[in-house]
Coordinates of C-alpha atoms in Angstrom, one line a residue:
X1 CA 137.3 100.8 127.3
X2 CA 137.0 97.0 127.1
X3 CA 134.2 96.0 124.7
X4 CA 133.0 92.5 124.8
X5 CA 135.2 90.5 122.5
X6 CA 132.2 88.8 120.8
X7 CA 131.0 92.3 119.7
X8 CA 134.1 93.2 117.7
X9 CA 133.2 91.2 114.6
X10 CA 129.4 91.5 115.1
X11 CA 127.6 93.7 112.5
X12 CA 124.5 95.6 113.4
X13 CA 121.2 94.6 111.8
X14 CA 121.0 96.0 108.2
X15 CA 117.4 97.1 107.4
X16 CA 116.2 97.7 103.9
X17 CA 117.2 101.0 102.2
X18 CA 114.9 103.9 103.3
X19 CA 112.8 105.4 100.6
X20 CA 114.2 109.0 100.8
X21 CA 117.8 107.7 100.5
X22 CA 116.9 105.8 97.3
X23 CA 115.1 108.8 95.9
X24 CA 118.2 111.0 96.4
X25 CA 120.7 108.4 95.2
X26 CA 119.0 107.6 92.0
X27 CA 117.1 110.8 91.3
X28 CA 113.7 109.0 91.4
X29 CA 110.4 110.5 92.3
X30 CA 108.4 107.3 92.8
X31 CA 109.7 104.5 95.1
X32 CA 108.0 101.3 96.0
X33 CA 109.4 99.5 99.1
X34 CA 108.9 95.8 99.1
X35 CA 111.8 94.9 101.3
X36 CA 110.7 94.6 104.9
X37 CA 107.5 92.6 104.8
X38 CA 105.3 95.5 105.7
X39 CA 101.6 95.7 105.1
X40 CA 101.2 97.6 101.7
X41 CA 97.6 98.6 102.7
X42 CA 98.7 100.3 105.9
X43 CA 96.7 99.7 109.1
X44 CA 93.0 99.6 110.1
X45 CA 91.0 102.8 110.1
X46 CA 90.1 102.0 113.7
X47 CA 93.8 102.3 114.6
X48 CA 94.1 105.7 113.0
X49 CA 91.0 106.9 114.9
X50 CA 92.3 105.6 118.2
X51 CA 95.7 107.3 117.8
X52 CA 94.0 110.6 116.8
X53 CA 92.0 110.5 120.0
X54 CA 95.1 110.0 122.1
X55 CA 97.1 113.0 120.8
X56 CA 96.8 114.8 124.2
X57 CA 98.4 112.0 126.1
X58 CA 101.9 111.9 124.6
X59 CA 103.6 113.7 127.5
X60 CA 102.6 110.9 129.9
X61 CA 104.7 107.8 130.3
X62 CA 103.1 104.6 128.9
X63 CA 101.6 102.0 131.2
X64 CA 104.6 99.8 131.9
X65 CA 102.3 96.7 132.3
X66 CA 100.3 97.5 129.1
X67 CA 97.1 96.8 131.1
X68 CA 94.5 97.7 128.5
X69 CA 96.3 96.0 125.6
X70 CA 97.1 93.0 127.8
X71 CA 93.5 92.4 128.8
X72 CA 92.2 92.8 125.2
X73 CA 94.9 90.5 123.7
X74 CA 94.4 87.9 126.4
X75 CA 90.7 87.8 125.7
X76 CA 91.4 87.6 121.9
X77 CA 93.9 84.7 122.4
X78 CA 92.0 82.9 125.2
X79 CA 94.8 83.1 127.7
X80 CA 95.4 84.7 131.0
X81 CA 97.0 88.1 131.0
X82 CA 99.9 86.8 133.1
X83 CA 100.9 84.7 130.1
X84 CA 101.8 87.7 128.0
X85 CA 105.1 89.5 127.7
X86 CA 105.3 92.7 125.6
X87 CA 108.3 94.1 123.8
X88 CA 109.4 96.9 121.5
X89 CA 108.7 94.6 118.5
X90 CA 109.6 90.9 118.6
X91 CA 113.2 91.8 118.4
X92 CA 113.0 93.2 121.9
X93 CA 111.3 90.0 123.2
X94 CA 114.1 87.9 121.6
X95 CA 116.6 90.1 123.4
X96 CA 114.8 89.6 126.7
X97 CA 114.8 85.8 126.2
X98 CA 118.4 85.5 125.3
X99 CA 119.6 87.9 128.1
X100 CA 117.6 85.9 130.6
X101 CA 118.8 82.4 129.6
X102 CA 122.0 82.5 127.7
X103 CA 125.6 82.7 129.0
X104 CA 129.1 81.7 127.8
X105 CA 128.8 78.2 129.1
X106 CA 125.4 77.6 127.4
X107 CA 124.3 76.9 123.8
X108 CA 121.3 77.6 121.6
X109 CA 120.0 75.7 118.5
X110 CA 118.4 77.2 115.5
X111 CA 117.8 76.6 111.8
X112 CA 120.0 78.3 109.1
X113 CA 119.0 80.4 107.3
X114 CA 116.4 81.8 109.6
X115 CA 115.7 85.1 111.3
X116 CA 119.1 86.7 112.1
X117 CA 118.4 88.1 115.5
X118 CA 118.4 84.7 117.3
X119 CA 122.0 84.3 116.5
X120 CA 122.9 88.0 116.9
X121 CA 121.6 88.1 120.5
X122 CA 123.1 84.8 121.4
X123 CA 126.5 86.0 120.3
X124 CA 126.1 89.1 122.4
X125 CA 125.5 86.9 125.5
X126 CA 128.6 84.8 124.6
X127 CA 126.7 81.6 124.1
X128 CA 127.6 78.9 121.6
X129 CA 125.4 79.0 118.5
X130 CA 124.5 75.6 116.9
X131 CA 123.0 76.1 113.4
X132 CA 121.3 73.3 111.4
X133 CA 120.8 73.8 107.7
X134 CA 117.3 73.9 106.2
X135 CA 116.2 71.1 104.0
X136 CA 114.4 72.5 101.0
X137 CA 113.5 75.6 103.0
X138 CA 112.2 73.6 106.0
X139 CA 113.6 73.2 109.5
X140 CA 115.5 69.9 109.9
X141 CA 113.9 69.2 113.2
X142 CA 115.6 65.8 113.6
X143 CA 118.9 67.5 113.0
X144 CA 118.1 70.2 115.6
X145 CA 117.2 67.5 118.2
X146 CA 120.7 65.9 117.7
X147 CA 122.3 69.3 118.6
X148 CA 120.5 69.6 121.9
X149 CA 122.5 68.6 125.0
X150 CA 122.6 69.4 128.8
X151 CA 123.9 72.9 128.1
X152 CA 121.2 73.8 125.6
X153 CA 119.0 76.6 126.9
X154 CA 116.9 77.7 123.8
X155 CA 115.9 76.1 120.5
X156 CA 114.3 78.4 118.0
X157 CA 111.7 77.4 115.4
X158 CA 110.6 80.1 113.0
X159 CA 107.2 79.1 111.5
X160 CA 106.5 80.4 108.9
X161 CA 110.3 80.7 108.4
X162 CA 111.9 83.9 107.4
X163 CA 113.2 84.0 104.6
X164 CA 111.9 80.8 103.1
X165 CA 108.2 81.3 104.0
X166 CA 107.4 77.6 104.8
X167 CA 106.0 76.4 108.1
X168 CA 106.3 73.4 110.5
X169 CA 103.1 71.4 110.3
X170 CA 101.2 70.1 113.3
X171 CA 102.3 66.5 113.1
X172 CA 106.0 67.4 112.8
X173 CA 105.8 70.0 115.6
X174 CA 104.1 67.5 118.0
X175 CA 106.8 64.9 117.3
X176 CA 109.5 67.5 118.0
X177 CA 108.0 68.9 121.2
X178 CA 107.7 65.5 122.7
X179 CA 111.4 64.9 122.2
X180 CA 112.9 68.2 123.4
X181 CA 114.2 67.9 127.0
X182 CA 112.1 69.8 129.5
X183 CA 115.0 72.1 130.6
X184 CA 115.1 73.5 127.0
X185 CA 113.0 76.5 126.1
X186 CA 111.3 76.0 122.7
X187 CA 110.6 79.4 121.1
X188 CA 108.0 79.3 118.2
X189 CA 108.5 82.5 116.3
X190 CA 105.1 83.1 114.6
X191 CA 105.7 86.6 113.3
X192 CA 103.7 85.6 110.1
X193 CA 101.1 83.6 112.0
X194 CA 98.1 85.4 110.5
X195 CA 99.0 84.4 106.9
X196 CA 99.3 80.7 107.8
X197 CA 96.7 80.2 110.6
X198 CA 94.0 79.0 108.3
X199 CA 96.0 76.1 106.8
X200 CA 94.5 72.8 107.9
X201 CA 97.8 71.4 109.3
X202 CA 99.1 74.7 110.9
X203 CA 99.6 73.9 114.6
X204 CA 97.5 75.7 117.3
X205 CA 100.6 76.6 119.4
X206 CA 98.7 78.5 122.0
X207 CA 96.6 75.4 122.8
X208 CA 99.8 73.5 123.3
X209 CA 101.1 75.8 126.1
X210 CA 99.2 73.7 128.7
X211 CA 101.0 70.6 127.7
X212 CA 104.4 72.1 127.3
X213 CA 105.5 74.5 130.0
X214 CA 108.8 75.0 128.1
X215 CA 107.0 76.3 125.0
X216 CA 107.0 80.1 124.2
X217 CA 105.2 81.6 121.2
X218 CA 106.2 84.9 119.7
X219 CA 103.9 87.1 117.6
X220 CA 103.8 90.7 116.5
X221 CA 101.6 93.6 115.4
X222 CA 104.2 94.6 112.8
X223 CA 103.3 92.4 109.9
X224 CA 99.6 91.6 109.2
X225 CA 98.4 94.4 111.5
X226 CA 100.5 97.0 109.7
X227 CA 102.0 98.6 112.8
X228 CA 105.7 98.1 112.1
X229 CA 106.5 101.7 112.8
X230 CA 105.0 101.5 116.3
X231 CA 106.9 98.3 117.4
X232 CA 104.7 96.1 119.4
X233 CA 105.6 92.4 119.7
X234 CA 104.7 89.9 122.3
X235 CA 105.3 86.4 123.8
X236 CA 102.7 83.9 125.0
X237 CA 103.9 81.3 127.5
X238 CA 103.8 79.8 130.9
X239 CA 102.9 82.4 133.6
X240 CA 105.7 81.4 135.9
X241 CA 108.3 81.5 133.2
X242 CA 107.1 84.9 132.0
X243 CA 107.2 86.3 135.6
X244 CA 110.8 85.1 136.0
X245 CA 112.1 86.8 132.9
X246 CA 110.1 90.0 133.3
X247 CA 113.0 91.7 135.3
X248 CA 115.0 91.8 132.0
X249 CA 112.3 93.9 130.3
X250 CA 112.9 97.6 130.3
X251 CA 110.3 99.6 132.3
X252 CA 108.5 101.3 129.4
X253 CA 109.5 99.0 126.5
X254 CA 106.2 99.3 124.7
X255 CA 105.2 102.9 124.0
X256 CA 101.9 104.6 124.6
X257 CA 100.9 105.0 120.9
X258 CA 101.9 101.4 120.1
X259 CA 99.7 100.1 123.0
X260 CA 96.7 102.2 121.9
X261 CA 97.1 101.2 118.2
X262 CA 97.6 97.5 118.9
X263 CA 94.5 97.4 121.2
X264 CA 92.4 99.1 118.5
X265 CA 93.9 96.8 115.8
X266 CA 92.6 93.7 117.6
X267 CA 89.1 95.0 117.2
X268 CA 89.3 94.9 113.4
X269 CA 89.8 91.3 112.4
X270 CA 87.9 92.1 109.1
X271 CA 90.9 94.2 108.1
X272 CA 93.2 91.2 108.8
X273 CA 91.1 88.8 106.9
X274 CA 90.9 91.1 103.9
X275 CA 94.6 91.6 103.8
X276 CA 95.3 87.9 104.1
X277 CA 93.1 87.2 101.1
X278 CA 94.7 90.0 99.0
X279 CA 98.2 88.6 100.0
X280 CA 97.3 85.1 98.7
X281 CA 96.2 86.7 95.4
X282 CA 99.4 88.6 95.3
X283 CA 101.4 85.4 95.9
X284 CA 99.6 83.8 92.9
X285 CA 100.9 86.7 90.7
X286 CA 104.5 85.8 91.7
X287 CA 103.9 82.0 91.3
X288 CA 102.6 82.5 87.8
X289 CA 105.7 84.7 87.0
X290 CA 108.1 82.1 88.4
X291 CA 106.4 79.2 86.5
X292 CA 106.4 81.2 83.2
X293 CA 110.1 81.9 83.6
X294 CA 111.1 78.5 85.1
X295 CA 112.3 80.1 88.3
X296 CA 112.5 78.2 91.6
X297 CA 110.6 79.5 94.6
X298 CA 109.2 78.3 97.9
X299 CA 105.4 78.4 98.2
X300 CA 105.1 81.1 100.9
X301 CA 102.9 81.3 103.9
X302 CA 104.1 84.8 104.8
X303 CA 103.6 88.1 103.1
X304 CA 106.8 87.7 101.1
X305 CA 108.3 85.3 98.5
X306 CA 111.8 84.0 98.0
X307 CA 112.7 83.6 94.3
X308 CA 115.9 82.1 93.0
X309 CA 117.1 84.0 89.9
X310 CA 120.1 81.8 89.4
X311 CA 122.3 84.9 89.4
X312 CA 123.8 87.1 92.1
X313 CA 120.9 88.4 94.2
X314 CA 122.8 91.7 94.7
X315 CA 122.8 92.3 90.9
X316 CA 119.0 91.8 90.6
X317 CA 118.5 93.9 93.7
X318 CA 120.4 96.8 92.2
X319 CA 118.7 96.4 88.9
X320 CA 115.3 96.9 90.6
X321 CA 116.7 99.7 92.9
X322 CA 117.7 101.8 89.9
X323 CA 114.1 101.4 88.6
X324 CA 112.4 102.5 91.9
X325 CA 111.8 99.2 93.7
X326 CA 113.4 98.3 97.0
X327 CA 113.5 94.6 97.7
X328 CA 115.8 92.4 99.8
X329 CA 118.8 90.6 98.3
X330 CA 119.0 87.0 99.4
X331 CA 122.8 87.4 99.7
X332 CA 122.4 88.7 103.2
X333 CA 119.7 86.1 104.1
X334 CA 121.7 83.0 103.2
X335 CA 120.3 82.6 99.7
X336 CA 122.9 84.4 97.5
X337 CA 121.2 84.0 94.1
X338 CA 117.7 84.9 95.4
X339 CA 115.5 87.9 96.2
X340 CA 113.0 88.1 99.0
X341 CA 110.1 90.2 97.8
X342 CA 107.4 91.6 100.0
X343 CA 103.9 91.0 98.4
X344 CA 102.6 94.4 97.6
X345 CA 99.3 95.6 96.1
X346 CA 98.1 94.0 92.8
X347 CA 99.4 97.1 90.9
X348 CA 102.8 97.1 92.7
X349 CA 103.2 93.4 92.0
X350 CA 102.4 93.8 88.4
X351 CA 104.8 96.7 87.9
X352 CA 107.6 94.8 89.6
X353 CA 107.0 91.6 87.7
X354 CA 107.0 93.6 84.4
X355 CA 110.4 94.9 85.2
X356 CA 111.8 91.5 86.2
X357 CA 110.3 90.0 83.0
X358 CA 112.0 92.6 80.9
X359 CA 115.3 91.9 82.7
X360 CA 115.1 88.2 82.0
X361 CA 114.1 88.7 78.4
X362 CA 117.1 91.0 77.8
X363 CA 119.4 88.5 79.4
X364 CA 118.2 85.8 77.0
X365 CA 119.1 87.9 73.9

């Protein structure tokens, strides 16, 4: 069998270690997972109730058009339902976009480091990948513009960026959008939108869709809404463009439980506001720790923080793993001496910081 040549050296996505595996490997009873930017408070009670009430419907295929969720989300966002594209998480939407637009004679532009799946899916399609290094954790938008040519199909902007946690402000984004050629699709990946939305200079990207038909916004129910296990991501864009790429979407790519849960989650914005507030308080715990220990970090507008420990990230990762905390080594994220830590509950943050403080203290002896 002849596998695509570009797949031979391509590694599958490596998620954080599962809790049960760590328990077995290290003989631990308690494990705290702060590796995948999940909501440490779970999801809304309204979601749980809605899912309980749907238990008798699991034998029935989901609505392929996600009608109920589509109508509720469209109203929440102030857009037309035809402007929405749903996926099995944002990963699936990214796959749909790349499969629809990229080919071996095309190229795509992105920041580096940023979310790995932009590059991963582009390679599968055989397209040229043009990466532009971050500047102090931020997208080098001018550098990205210079990489765009007549064969560029997609430019990716992750804001807030994963893994650095910083965002592209409104002024910089407007300047960028005005200069990107109209034939290029601009994808604004806003997986962490809810954590940054209240910042004064965070751009209202949905409002920009009327002015820029080549703009597409990605969001998800996996992060702030706490539905990572149910995989519901979506895109907001130009209706005509959405309609043209719809054939790439698998018939039932958003499952019945996910649709029900996401629709119920929209109704509980108090839950989101409460979590965002707690997340900011948790970030302050880490900021204080970093400043006390003179560690470099990026002020984060996601539910995670990237901290530079000035030593191999894998070593710090294993140190924490042996003590029951799963985080993400920056080595796989383009920051080899850093850790990306999901902001947990106040108690989880305090426990983790205590372990890290002890580690640093022992290293100084």
